[in-house]
PDB file of C-alpha atoms in Angstrom:
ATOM      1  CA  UNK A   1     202.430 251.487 106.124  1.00  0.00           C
ATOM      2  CA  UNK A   2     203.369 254.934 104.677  1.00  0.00           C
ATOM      3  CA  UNK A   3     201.353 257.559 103.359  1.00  0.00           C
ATOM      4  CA  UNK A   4     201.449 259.724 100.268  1.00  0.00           C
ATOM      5  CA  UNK A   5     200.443 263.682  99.595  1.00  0.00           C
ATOM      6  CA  UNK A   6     197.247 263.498  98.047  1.00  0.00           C
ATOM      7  CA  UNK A   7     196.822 267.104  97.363  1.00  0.00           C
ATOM      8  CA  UNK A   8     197.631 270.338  98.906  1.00  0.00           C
ATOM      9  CA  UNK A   9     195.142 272.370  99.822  1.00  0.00           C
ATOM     10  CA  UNK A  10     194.790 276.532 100.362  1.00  0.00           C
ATOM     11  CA  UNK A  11     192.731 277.885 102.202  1.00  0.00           C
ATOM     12  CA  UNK A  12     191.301 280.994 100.434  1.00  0.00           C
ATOM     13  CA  UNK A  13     188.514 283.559  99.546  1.00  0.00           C
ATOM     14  CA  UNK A  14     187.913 282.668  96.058  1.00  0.00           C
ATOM     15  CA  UNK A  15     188.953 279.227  95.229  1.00  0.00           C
ATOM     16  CA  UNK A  16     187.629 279.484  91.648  1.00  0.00           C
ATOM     17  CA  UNK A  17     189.534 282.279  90.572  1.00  0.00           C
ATOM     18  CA  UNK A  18     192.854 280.950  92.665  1.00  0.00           C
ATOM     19  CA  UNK A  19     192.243 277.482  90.802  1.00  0.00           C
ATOM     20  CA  UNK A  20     192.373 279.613  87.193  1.00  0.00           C
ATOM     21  CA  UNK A  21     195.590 281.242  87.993  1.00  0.00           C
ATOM     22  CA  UNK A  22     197.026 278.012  89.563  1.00  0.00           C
ATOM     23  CA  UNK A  23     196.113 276.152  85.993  1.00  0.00           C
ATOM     24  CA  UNK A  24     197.815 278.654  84.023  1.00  0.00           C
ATOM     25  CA  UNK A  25     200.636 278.618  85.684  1.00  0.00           C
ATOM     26  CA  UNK A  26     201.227 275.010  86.648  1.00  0.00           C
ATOM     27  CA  UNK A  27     199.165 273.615  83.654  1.00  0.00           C
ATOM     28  CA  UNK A  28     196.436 271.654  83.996  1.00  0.00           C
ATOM     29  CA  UNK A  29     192.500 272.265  84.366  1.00  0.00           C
ATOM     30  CA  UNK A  30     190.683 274.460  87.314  1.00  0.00           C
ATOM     31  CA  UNK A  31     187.770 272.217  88.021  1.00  0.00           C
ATOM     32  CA  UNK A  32     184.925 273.751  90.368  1.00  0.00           C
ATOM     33  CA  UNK A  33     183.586 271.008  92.963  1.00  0.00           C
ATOM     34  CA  UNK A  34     181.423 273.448  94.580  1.00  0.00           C
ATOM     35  CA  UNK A  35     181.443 277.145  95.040  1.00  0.00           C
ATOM     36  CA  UNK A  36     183.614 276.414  98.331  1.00  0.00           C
ATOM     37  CA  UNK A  37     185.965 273.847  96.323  1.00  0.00           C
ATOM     38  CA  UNK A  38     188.014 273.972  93.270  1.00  0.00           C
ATOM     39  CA  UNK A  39     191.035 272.146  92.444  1.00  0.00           C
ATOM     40  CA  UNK A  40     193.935 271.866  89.420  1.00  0.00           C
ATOM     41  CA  UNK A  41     195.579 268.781  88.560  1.00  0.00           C
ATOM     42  CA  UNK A  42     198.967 269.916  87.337  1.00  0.00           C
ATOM     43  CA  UNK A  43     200.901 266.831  84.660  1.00  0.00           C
ATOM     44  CA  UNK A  44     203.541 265.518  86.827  1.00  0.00           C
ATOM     45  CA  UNK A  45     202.417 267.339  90.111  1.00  0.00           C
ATOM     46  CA  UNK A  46     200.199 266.533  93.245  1.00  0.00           C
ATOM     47  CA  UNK A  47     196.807 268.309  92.893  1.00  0.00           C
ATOM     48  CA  UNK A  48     196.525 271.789  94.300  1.00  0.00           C
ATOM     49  CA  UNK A  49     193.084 272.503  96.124  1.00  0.00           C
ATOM     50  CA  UNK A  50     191.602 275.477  96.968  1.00  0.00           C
ATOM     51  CA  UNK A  51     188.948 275.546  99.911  1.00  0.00           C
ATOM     52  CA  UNK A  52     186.790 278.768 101.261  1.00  0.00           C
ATOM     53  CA  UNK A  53     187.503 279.819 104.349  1.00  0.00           C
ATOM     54  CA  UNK A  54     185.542 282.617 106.383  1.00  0.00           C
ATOM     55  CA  UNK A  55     189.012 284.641 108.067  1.00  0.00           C
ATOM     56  CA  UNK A  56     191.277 285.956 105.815  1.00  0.00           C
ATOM     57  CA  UNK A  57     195.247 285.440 105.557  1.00  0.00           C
ATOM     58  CA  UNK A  58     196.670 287.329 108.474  1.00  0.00           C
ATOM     59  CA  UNK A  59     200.300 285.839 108.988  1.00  0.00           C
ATOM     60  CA  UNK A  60     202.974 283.911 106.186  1.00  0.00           C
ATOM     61  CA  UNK A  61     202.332 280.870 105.123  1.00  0.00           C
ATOM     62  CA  UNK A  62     203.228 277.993 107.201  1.00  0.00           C
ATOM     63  CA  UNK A  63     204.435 276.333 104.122  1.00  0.00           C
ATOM     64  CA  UNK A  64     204.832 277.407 100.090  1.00  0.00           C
ATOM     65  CA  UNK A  65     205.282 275.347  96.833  1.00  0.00           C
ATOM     66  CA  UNK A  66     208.848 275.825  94.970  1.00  0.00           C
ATOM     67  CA  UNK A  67     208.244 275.888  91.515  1.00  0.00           C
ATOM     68  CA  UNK A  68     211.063 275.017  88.883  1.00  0.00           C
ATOM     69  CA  UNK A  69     211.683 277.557  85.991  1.00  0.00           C
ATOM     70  CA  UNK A  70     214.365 276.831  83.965  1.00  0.00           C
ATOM     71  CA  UNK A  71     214.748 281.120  83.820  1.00  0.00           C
ATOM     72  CA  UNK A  72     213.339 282.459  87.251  1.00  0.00           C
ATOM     73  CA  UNK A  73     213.040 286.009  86.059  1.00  0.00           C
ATOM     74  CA  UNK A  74     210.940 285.174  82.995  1.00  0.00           C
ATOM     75  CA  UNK A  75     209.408 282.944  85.523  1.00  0.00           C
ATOM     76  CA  UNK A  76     208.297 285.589  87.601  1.00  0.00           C
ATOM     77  CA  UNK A  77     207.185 288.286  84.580  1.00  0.00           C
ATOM     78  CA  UNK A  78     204.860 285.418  83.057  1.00  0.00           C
ATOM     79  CA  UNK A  79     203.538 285.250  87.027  1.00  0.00           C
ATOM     80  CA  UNK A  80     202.842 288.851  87.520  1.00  0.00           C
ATOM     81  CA  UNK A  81     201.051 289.400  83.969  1.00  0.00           C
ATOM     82  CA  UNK A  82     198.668 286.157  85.704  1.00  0.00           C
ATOM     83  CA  UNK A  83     198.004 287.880  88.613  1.00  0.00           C
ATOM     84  CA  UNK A  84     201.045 287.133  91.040  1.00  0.00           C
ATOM     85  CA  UNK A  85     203.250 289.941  93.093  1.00  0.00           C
ATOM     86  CA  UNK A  86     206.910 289.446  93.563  1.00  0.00           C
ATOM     87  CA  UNK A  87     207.788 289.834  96.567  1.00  0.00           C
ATOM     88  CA  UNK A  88     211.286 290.904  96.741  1.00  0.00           C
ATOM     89  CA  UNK A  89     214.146 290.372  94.357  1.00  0.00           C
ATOM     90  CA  UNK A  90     215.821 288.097  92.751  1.00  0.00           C
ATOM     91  CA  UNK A  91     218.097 286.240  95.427  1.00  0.00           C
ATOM     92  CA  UNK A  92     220.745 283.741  94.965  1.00  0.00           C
ATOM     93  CA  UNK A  93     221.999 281.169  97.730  1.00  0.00           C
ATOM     94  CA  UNK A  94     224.189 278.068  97.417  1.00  0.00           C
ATOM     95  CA  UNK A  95     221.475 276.465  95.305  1.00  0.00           C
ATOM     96  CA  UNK A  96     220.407 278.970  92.954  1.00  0.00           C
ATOM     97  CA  UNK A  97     218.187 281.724  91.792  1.00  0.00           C
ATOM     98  CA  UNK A  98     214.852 282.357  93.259  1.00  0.00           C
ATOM     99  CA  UNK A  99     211.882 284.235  93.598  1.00  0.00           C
ATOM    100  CA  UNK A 100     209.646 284.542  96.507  1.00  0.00           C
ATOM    101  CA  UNK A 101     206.010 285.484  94.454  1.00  0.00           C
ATOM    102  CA  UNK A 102     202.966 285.729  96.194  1.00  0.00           C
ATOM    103  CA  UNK A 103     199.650 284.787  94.545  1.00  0.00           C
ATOM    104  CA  UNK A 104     196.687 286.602  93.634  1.00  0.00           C
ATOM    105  CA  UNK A 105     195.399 285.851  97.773  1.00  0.00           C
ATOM    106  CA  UNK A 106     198.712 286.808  99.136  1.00  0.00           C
ATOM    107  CA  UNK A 107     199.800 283.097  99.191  1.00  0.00           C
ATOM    108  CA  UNK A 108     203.665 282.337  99.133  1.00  0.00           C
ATOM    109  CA  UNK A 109     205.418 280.339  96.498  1.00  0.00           C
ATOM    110  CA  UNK A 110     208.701 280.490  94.867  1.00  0.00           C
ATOM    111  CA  UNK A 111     210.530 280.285  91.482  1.00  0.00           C
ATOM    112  CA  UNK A 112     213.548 278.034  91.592  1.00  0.00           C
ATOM    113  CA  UNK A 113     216.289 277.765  88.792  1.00  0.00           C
ATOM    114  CA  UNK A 114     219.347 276.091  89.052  1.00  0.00           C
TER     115      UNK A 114
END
């Protein structure tokens, strides 16, 4: 039997307001479960979840999402007028641009172009 990624959850301070900025930039609607719960279910994406947690982020993410723009610098404009911080520049490696951006809690995620 294999399992599948139902969702991907963050553990946060304000998962309403982190589900709004996830919708706008993945697409999609934030829905509010519960003042502890919120979620966006991005078209052609696994749902992102966003869970309260008492402690706040300390250390780097143990994992990020990579998120395809087709131009990473407009990309990552678009993502800082939302609410996101780059963090960094602009890097290129043998597969392409990127951006390391965190979100509004300090979350890691990336722009990748080809």
């Amino acid at each position: 039997m294999r399992a599948r990624v139902e969702e991907i959850v963050f553990d946060c301070a304000e998962p309403s307001a982190l589900a709004r900025f996830w919708a706008e930039l993945l697409g999609g609607e934030a829905v509010e479960r519960s003042a502890d719960w919120a979620y966006v279910d991005p078209p052609g994406f696994v749902r992102v979840a966003f869970q309260r947690v008492p402690e706040g982020k300390t250390v780097k993410n143990r994992l990020h999402l990579d998120v395809g723009a087709g131009d990473v610098d407009s990309a990552a404009a678009w993502a800082a007028r939302l609410g996101a911080t780059p963090a960094g520049a602009v890097a290129t490696d043998d597969y392409g641009r990127f951006q390391v951006m965190l979100d509004p809690e300090g979350n890691e995620f990336c722009f990748v172009g080809g």
